[in-house]
Amino acid sequence: MAVQLGDIAPDFVQESTEGTIKFHDWIGDKWAVLFSHPKDFTPVCTTELGAVAKLKPEFEKRNVKVIGLSVDPVTDHRKWAQDIQDTQGAALNFPLLGDADKKVSNLYGMIHPNANDTLTVRSVFVIGPDKKVKLTITYPASTGRNFDEILRVIDSLQLTANHKVATPVNWKDGQDCIIVPSLSDEDAKKLFPKGWKALKPYLRVTPQPNR
Ligand code: BEZ
């Protein structure tokens, strides 16, 4: 059974480059991004991990912890970390799970047998402080992810968790939002003192409420 939005993220204990991780304890009261990559010492994965290391301050600004995974052992991860530093100009600064026994990969459905029966695909899970899954994305091995997009979605998730808005196509932090259709105009008047523009009765555009 796949891990779906709204599910409690499966808890686990697994080894990592930063010691044993008890997942829910490790998340604590923060948000988390758990992402898999197919294999150590591969080119696309090397670029991805360098990019995530460089973006760590952006994740931290959003109260998000990041953790990677592949089905290689921690000893390999440690050797590969040097290559990441040498080629990407950024040292690994977040834990990588050594999931050689595939415990976590199987728990999260990160191995898609019709794509590859042994390696993980490029899965992303965003998990809230309530340990519930807020976002899942799956990319194939041949396509490196856009981690700026993951940050953009986190901005939307954190905003919409606290305000009765949704975010429109290609929205970025600071741009106008949409008042959720379930909110009546009467209630919206109390929550959105800056007002809104109703393009249709169900399409009410308002300035980002926490700005
Ligand atoms: C890569 O990271 O470059 C990669 C990994 C597995 C299959 C194809 C590419």
mmCIF file of C-alpha atoms and ligand atoms in Angstrom:
data_model
loop_
_atom_site.group_PDB
_atom_site.id
_atom_site.type_symbol
_atom_site.label_atom_id
_atom_site.label_comp_id
_atom_site.label_asym_id
_atom_site.label_seq_id
_atom_site.Cartn_x
_atom_site.Cartn_y
_atom_site.Cartn_z
ATOM 1 C CA MET A 1 0.000 0.000 0.000
ATOM 2 C CA ALA A 2 1.565 3.298 -1.084
ATOM 3 C CA VAL A 3 2.191 6.072 1.420
ATOM 4 C CA GLN A 4 -0.490 8.654 0.656
ATOM 5 C CA LEU A 5 -1.172 12.271 1.528
ATOM 6 C CA GLY A 6 -2.553 12.627 5.034
ATOM 7 C CA ASP A 7 -1.055 9.314 6.207
ATOM 8 C CA ILE A 8 1.209 9.267 9.246
ATOM 9 C CA ALA A 9 4.700 8.925 7.761
ATOM 10 C CA PRO A 10 5.908 5.423 8.640
ATOM 11 C CA ASP A 11 8.348 5.548 11.546
ATOM 12 C CA PHE A 12 11.635 3.628 11.372
ATOM 13 C CA VAL A 13 15.062 3.193 12.904
ATOM 14 C CA GLN A 14 17.904 3.147 10.393
ATOM 15 C CA GLU A 15 21.633 3.902 10.203
ATOM 16 C CA SER A 16 22.790 7.137 8.598
ATOM 17 C CA THR A 17 25.916 9.172 8.001
ATOM 18 C CA GLU A 18 25.014 11.012 11.221
ATOM 19 C CA GLY A 19 24.393 7.901 13.341
ATOM 20 C CA THR A 20 21.243 5.946 14.085
ATOM 21 C CA ILE A 21 18.071 7.810 13.118
ATOM 22 C CA LYS A 22 14.768 7.205 14.922
ATOM 23 C CA PHE A 23 12.707 8.995 12.315
ATOM 24 C CA HIS A 24 9.831 10.545 14.275
ATOM 25 C CA ASP A 25 12.157 11.536 17.133
ATOM 26 C CA TRP A 26 14.586 13.011 14.591
ATOM 27 C CA ILE A 27 11.800 15.125 13.033
ATOM 28 C CA GLY A 28 10.789 16.419 16.464
ATOM 29 C CA ASP A 29 8.573 19.483 16.091
ATOM 30 C CA LYS A 30 9.950 20.466 12.682
ATOM 31 C CA TRP A 31 8.954 19.781 9.093
ATOM 32 C CA ALA A 32 10.950 17.157 7.200
ATOM 33 C CA VAL A 33 11.895 16.251 3.645
ATOM 34 C CA LEU A 34 12.776 12.593 3.104
ATOM 35 C CA PHE A 35 14.118 11.914 -0.381
ATOM 36 C CA SER A 36 15.604 8.881 -2.075
ATOM 37 C CA HIS A 37 18.184 8.741 -4.834
ATOM 38 C CA PRO A 38 18.975 5.626 -6.867
ATOM 39 C CA LYS A 39 22.640 5.000 -6.135
ATOM 40 C CA ASP A 40 25.876 6.385 -4.713
ATOM 41 C CA PHE A 41 28.678 7.371 -7.112
ATOM 42 C CA THR A 42 26.232 8.271 -9.902
ATOM 43 C CA PRO A 43 26.293 11.609 -11.709
ATOM 44 C CA VAL A 44 22.771 13.000 -11.344
ATOM 45 C CA CYS A 45 22.582 12.023 -7.658
ATOM 46 C CA THR A 46 25.925 13.737 -7.053
ATOM 47 C CA THR A 47 24.538 17.012 -8.445
ATOM 48 C CA GLU A 48 21.313 16.682 -6.436
ATOM 49 C CA LEU A 49 23.051 16.164 -3.113
ATOM 50 C CA GLY A 50 25.353 19.114 -3.757
ATOM 51 C CA ALA A 51 22.332 21.284 -4.549
ATOM 52 C CA VAL A 52 20.481 20.229 -1.392
ATOM 53 C CA ALA A 53 23.593 20.943 0.713
ATOM 54 C CA LYS A 54 23.744 24.467 -0.745
ATOM 55 C CA LEU A 55 20.030 24.987 -0.064
ATOM 56 C CA LYS A 56 20.269 23.903 3.584
ATOM 57 C CA PRO A 57 19.936 27.492 4.888
ATOM 58 C CA GLU A 58 16.710 27.849 2.870
ATOM 59 C CA PHE A 59 15.303 24.672 4.435
ATOM 60 C CA GLU A 60 16.376 25.815 7.898
ATOM 61 C CA LYS A 61 14.694 29.201 7.380
ATOM 62 C CA ARG A 62 11.464 27.263 6.875
ATOM 63 C CA ASN A 63 12.036 25.043 9.954
ATOM 64 C CA VAL A 64 12.602 21.998 7.717
ATOM 65 C CA LYS A 65 15.072 19.129 8.261
ATOM 66 C CA VAL A 66 16.299 17.215 5.218
ATOM 67 C CA ILE A 67 17.342 13.572 5.010
ATOM 68 C CA GLY A 68 18.431 11.548 1.971
ATOM 69 C CA LEU A 69 18.418 7.808 1.326
ATOM 70 C CA SER A 70 19.809 5.221 -1.005
ATOM 71 C CA VAL A 71 20.114 1.460 -0.742
ATOM 72 C CA ASP A 72 23.892 1.728 -0.364
ATOM 73 C CA PRO A 73 25.663 1.294 2.955
ATOM 74 C CA VAL A 74 26.744 4.243 5.111
ATOM 75 C CA THR A 75 30.397 3.358 4.436
ATOM 76 C CA ASP A 76 29.807 4.087 0.724
ATOM 77 C CA HIS A 77 27.929 7.297 1.529
ATOM 78 C CA ARG A 78 30.927 8.528 3.533
ATOM 79 C CA LYS A 79 33.361 7.852 0.659
ATOM 80 C CA TRP A 80 30.995 9.445 -1.871
ATOM 81 C CA ALA A 81 30.628 12.563 0.296
ATOM 82 C CA GLN A 82 34.183 13.526 -0.664
ATOM 83 C CA ASP A 83 33.255 13.384 -4.378
ATOM 84 C CA ILE A 84 30.209 15.593 -3.700
ATOM 85 C CA GLN A 85 32.419 18.137 -2.005
ATOM 86 C CA ASP A 86 35.085 17.969 -4.736
ATOM 87 C CA THR A 87 32.690 18.334 -7.676
ATOM 88 C CA GLN A 88 29.751 20.380 -6.331
ATOM 89 C CA GLY A 89 31.556 22.822 -4.057
ATOM 90 C CA ALA A 90 29.394 21.884 -1.080
ATOM 91 C CA ALA A 91 29.983 19.381 1.697
ATOM 92 C CA LEU A 92 27.224 16.979 2.700
ATOM 93 C CA ASN A 93 25.561 18.745 5.642
ATOM 94 C CA PHE A 94 22.511 16.563 6.250
ATOM 95 C CA PRO A 95 22.154 12.836 7.030
ATOM 96 C CA LEU A 96 22.006 10.138 4.351
ATOM 97 C CA LEU A 97 20.291 6.911 5.372
ATOM 98 C CA GLY A 98 22.196 3.758 4.499
ATOM 99 C CA ASP A 99 19.239 1.615 3.514
ATOM 100 C CA ALA A 100 21.187 -1.432 2.304
ATOM 101 C CA ASP A 101 18.540 -3.744 3.811
ATOM 102 C CA LYS A 102 15.827 -1.730 1.972
ATOM 103 C CA LYS A 103 13.828 -1.402 5.181
ATOM 104 C CA VAL A 104 12.868 2.247 4.635
ATOM 105 C CA SER A 105 12.656 1.987 0.828
ATOM 106 C CA ASN A 106 10.094 -0.789 1.113
ATOM 107 C CA LEU A 107 8.192 0.979 3.895
ATOM 108 C CA TYR A 108 7.801 4.077 1.698
ATOM 109 C CA GLY A 109 7.401 2.315 -1.677
ATOM 110 C CA MET A 110 10.564 3.898 -3.066
ATOM 111 C CA ILE A 111 11.389 0.882 -5.229
ATOM 112 C CA HIS A 112 9.227 0.724 -8.353
ATOM 113 C CA PRO A 113 9.981 -2.742 -9.767
ATOM 114 C CA ASN A 114 8.858 -1.946 -13.305
ATOM 115 C CA ALA A 115 11.351 0.943 -13.398
ATOM 116 C CA ASN A 116 14.161 -0.858 -11.578
ATOM 117 C CA ASP A 117 13.734 -3.832 -9.282
ATOM 118 C CA THR A 118 16.672 -3.066 -6.987
ATOM 119 C CA LEU A 119 17.290 0.683 -6.901
ATOM 120 C CA THR A 120 15.109 3.427 -5.456
ATOM 121 C CA VAL A 121 13.435 5.967 -7.719
ATOM 122 C CA ARG A 122 13.724 9.677 -6.894
ATOM 123 C CA SER A 123 10.983 9.944 -4.255
ATOM 124 C CA VAL A 124 10.261 13.035 -2.198
ATOM 125 C CA PHE A 125 8.106 13.079 0.931
ATOM 126 C CA VAL A 126 7.365 16.317 2.776
ATOM 127 C CA ILE A 127 6.210 15.587 6.323
ATOM 128 C CA GLY A 128 4.673 18.053 8.765
ATOM 129 C CA PRO A 129 5.387 18.459 12.482
ATOM 130 C CA ASP A 130 2.267 16.337 13.043
ATOM 131 C CA LYS A 131 4.192 13.546 11.199
ATOM 132 C CA LYS A 132 1.582 13.499 8.443
ATOM 133 C CA VAL A 133 2.602 13.275 4.797
ATOM 134 C CA LYS A 134 1.911 16.608 3.059
ATOM 135 C CA LEU A 135 3.473 15.995 -0.355
ATOM 136 C CA THR A 136 4.770 13.092 -2.418
ATOM 137 C CA ILE A 137 6.618 13.434 -5.713
ATOM 138 C CA THR A 138 8.283 10.731 -7.798
ATOM 139 C CA TYR A 139 10.874 11.360 -10.503
ATOM 140 C CA PRO A 140 12.648 8.765 -12.632
ATOM 141 C CA ALA A 141 16.363 8.050 -12.176
ATOM 142 C CA SER A 142 17.240 9.919 -15.363
ATOM 143 C CA THR A 143 15.803 13.288 -14.252
ATOM 144 C CA GLY A 144 17.377 15.354 -11.495
ATOM 145 C CA ARG A 145 14.874 17.125 -9.286
ATOM 146 C CA ASN A 146 14.257 20.858 -8.967
ATOM 147 C CA PHE A 147 14.706 21.506 -5.248
ATOM 148 C CA ASP A 148 13.642 25.134 -5.671
ATOM 149 C CA GLU A 149 10.237 23.668 -6.522
ATOM 150 C CA ILE A 150 10.287 21.636 -3.300
ATOM 151 C CA LEU A 151 10.956 24.861 -1.362
ATOM 152 C CA ARG A 152 8.135 26.585 -3.255
ATOM 153 C CA VAL A 153 5.705 23.817 -2.295
ATOM 154 C CA ILE A 154 6.840 23.974 1.330
ATOM 155 C CA ASP A 155 6.072 27.716 1.320
ATOM 156 C CA SER A 156 2.581 26.899 0.071
ATOM 157 C CA LEU A 157 2.086 24.028 2.543
ATOM 158 C CA GLN A 158 3.141 26.155 5.507
ATOM 159 C CA LEU A 159 0.971 29.078 4.416
ATOM 160 C CA THR A 160 -2.126 27.010 3.729
ATOM 161 C CA ALA A 161 -1.706 25.127 7.029
ATOM 162 C CA ASN A 162 -2.300 28.398 8.874
ATOM 163 C CA HIS A 163 -4.593 30.451 6.648
ATOM 164 C CA LYS A 164 -7.776 29.620 4.771
ATOM 165 C CA VAL A 165 -6.167 30.106 1.381
ATOM 166 C CA ALA A 166 -4.907 27.961 -1.491
ATOM 167 C CA THR A 167 -2.117 28.981 -3.862
ATOM 168 C CA PRO A 168 -2.665 29.301 -7.617
ATOM 169 C CA VAL A 169 -0.615 27.989 -10.515
ATOM 170 C CA ASN A 170 3.099 28.844 -10.342
ATOM 171 C CA TRP A 171 2.544 30.804 -7.108
ATOM 172 C CA LYS A 172 5.601 32.033 -5.268
ATOM 173 C CA ASP A 173 5.908 33.338 -1.713
ATOM 174 C CA GLY A 174 4.618 36.926 -1.588
ATOM 175 C CA GLN A 175 2.136 36.608 -4.456
ATOM 176 C CA ASP A 176 -1.649 36.736 -4.323
ATOM 177 C CA CYS A 177 -3.549 33.718 -3.007
ATOM 178 C CA ILE A 178 -7.023 32.266 -3.439
ATOM 179 C CA ILE A 179 -9.575 32.184 -0.635
ATOM 180 C CA VAL A 180 -10.730 28.596 -0.132
ATOM 181 C CA PRO A 181 -14.158 28.051 -1.703
ATOM 182 C CA SER A 182 -15.577 26.534 1.519
ATOM 183 C CA LEU A 183 -15.344 29.933 3.257
ATOM 184 C CA SER A 184 -18.423 32.155 2.897
ATOM 185 C CA ASP A 185 -18.011 35.819 1.903
ATOM 186 C CA GLU A 186 -19.278 36.747 5.344
ATOM 187 C CA ASP A 187 -16.544 34.748 7.103
ATOM 188 C CA ALA A 188 -13.942 35.837 4.544
ATOM 189 C CA LYS A 189 -14.606 39.484 5.474
ATOM 190 C CA LYS A 190 -13.430 38.725 9.029
ATOM 191 C CA LEU A 191 -10.328 36.795 7.961
ATOM 192 C CA PHE A 192 -9.214 38.925 5.017
ATOM 193 C CA PRO A 193 -9.439 42.588 6.045
ATOM 194 C CA LYS A 194 -7.481 43.610 2.935
ATOM 195 C CA GLY A 195 -10.423 42.313 0.875
ATOM 196 C CA TRP A 196 -10.369 40.304 -2.333
ATOM 197 C CA LYS A 197 -11.164 40.478 -6.009
ATOM 198 C CA ALA A 198 -13.898 38.036 -7.054
ATOM 199 C CA LEU A 199 -13.184 36.984 -10.662
ATOM 200 C CA LYS A 200 -15.962 34.413 -10.208
ATOM 201 C CA PRO A 201 -17.873 33.673 -7.004
ATOM 202 C CA TYR A 202 -15.546 30.664 -6.472
ATOM 203 C CA LEU A 203 -12.356 32.475 -7.558
ATOM 204 C CA ARG A 204 -11.549 35.117 -4.951
ATOM 205 C CA VAL A 205 -8.015 36.523 -5.128
ATOM 206 C CA THR A 206 -6.508 38.135 -2.040
ATOM 207 C CA PRO A 207 -3.064 39.425 -1.037
ATOM 208 C CA GLN A 208 -0.966 36.839 0.825
ATOM 209 C CA PRO A 209 -2.445 37.041 4.341
ATOM 210 C CA ASN A 210 0.775 36.794 6.355
ATOM 211 C CA ARG A 211 2.508 39.639 4.491
HETATM 212 C C1 BEZ B 1 22.391 9.199 -11.751
HETATM 213 O O1 BEZ B 1 22.266 9.626 -10.615
HETATM 214 O O2 BEZ B 1 23.086 9.761 -12.577
HETATM 215 C C2 BEZ B 1 21.663 7.967 -12.170
HETATM 216 C C3 BEZ B 1 21.378 6.968 -11.264
HETATM 217 C C4 BEZ B 1 20.741 5.821 -11.685
HETATM 218 C C5 BEZ B 1 20.348 5.692 -13.012
HETATM 219 C C6 BEZ B 1 20.614 6.728 -13.915
HETATM 220 C C7 BEZ B 1 21.262 7.860 -13.497
#
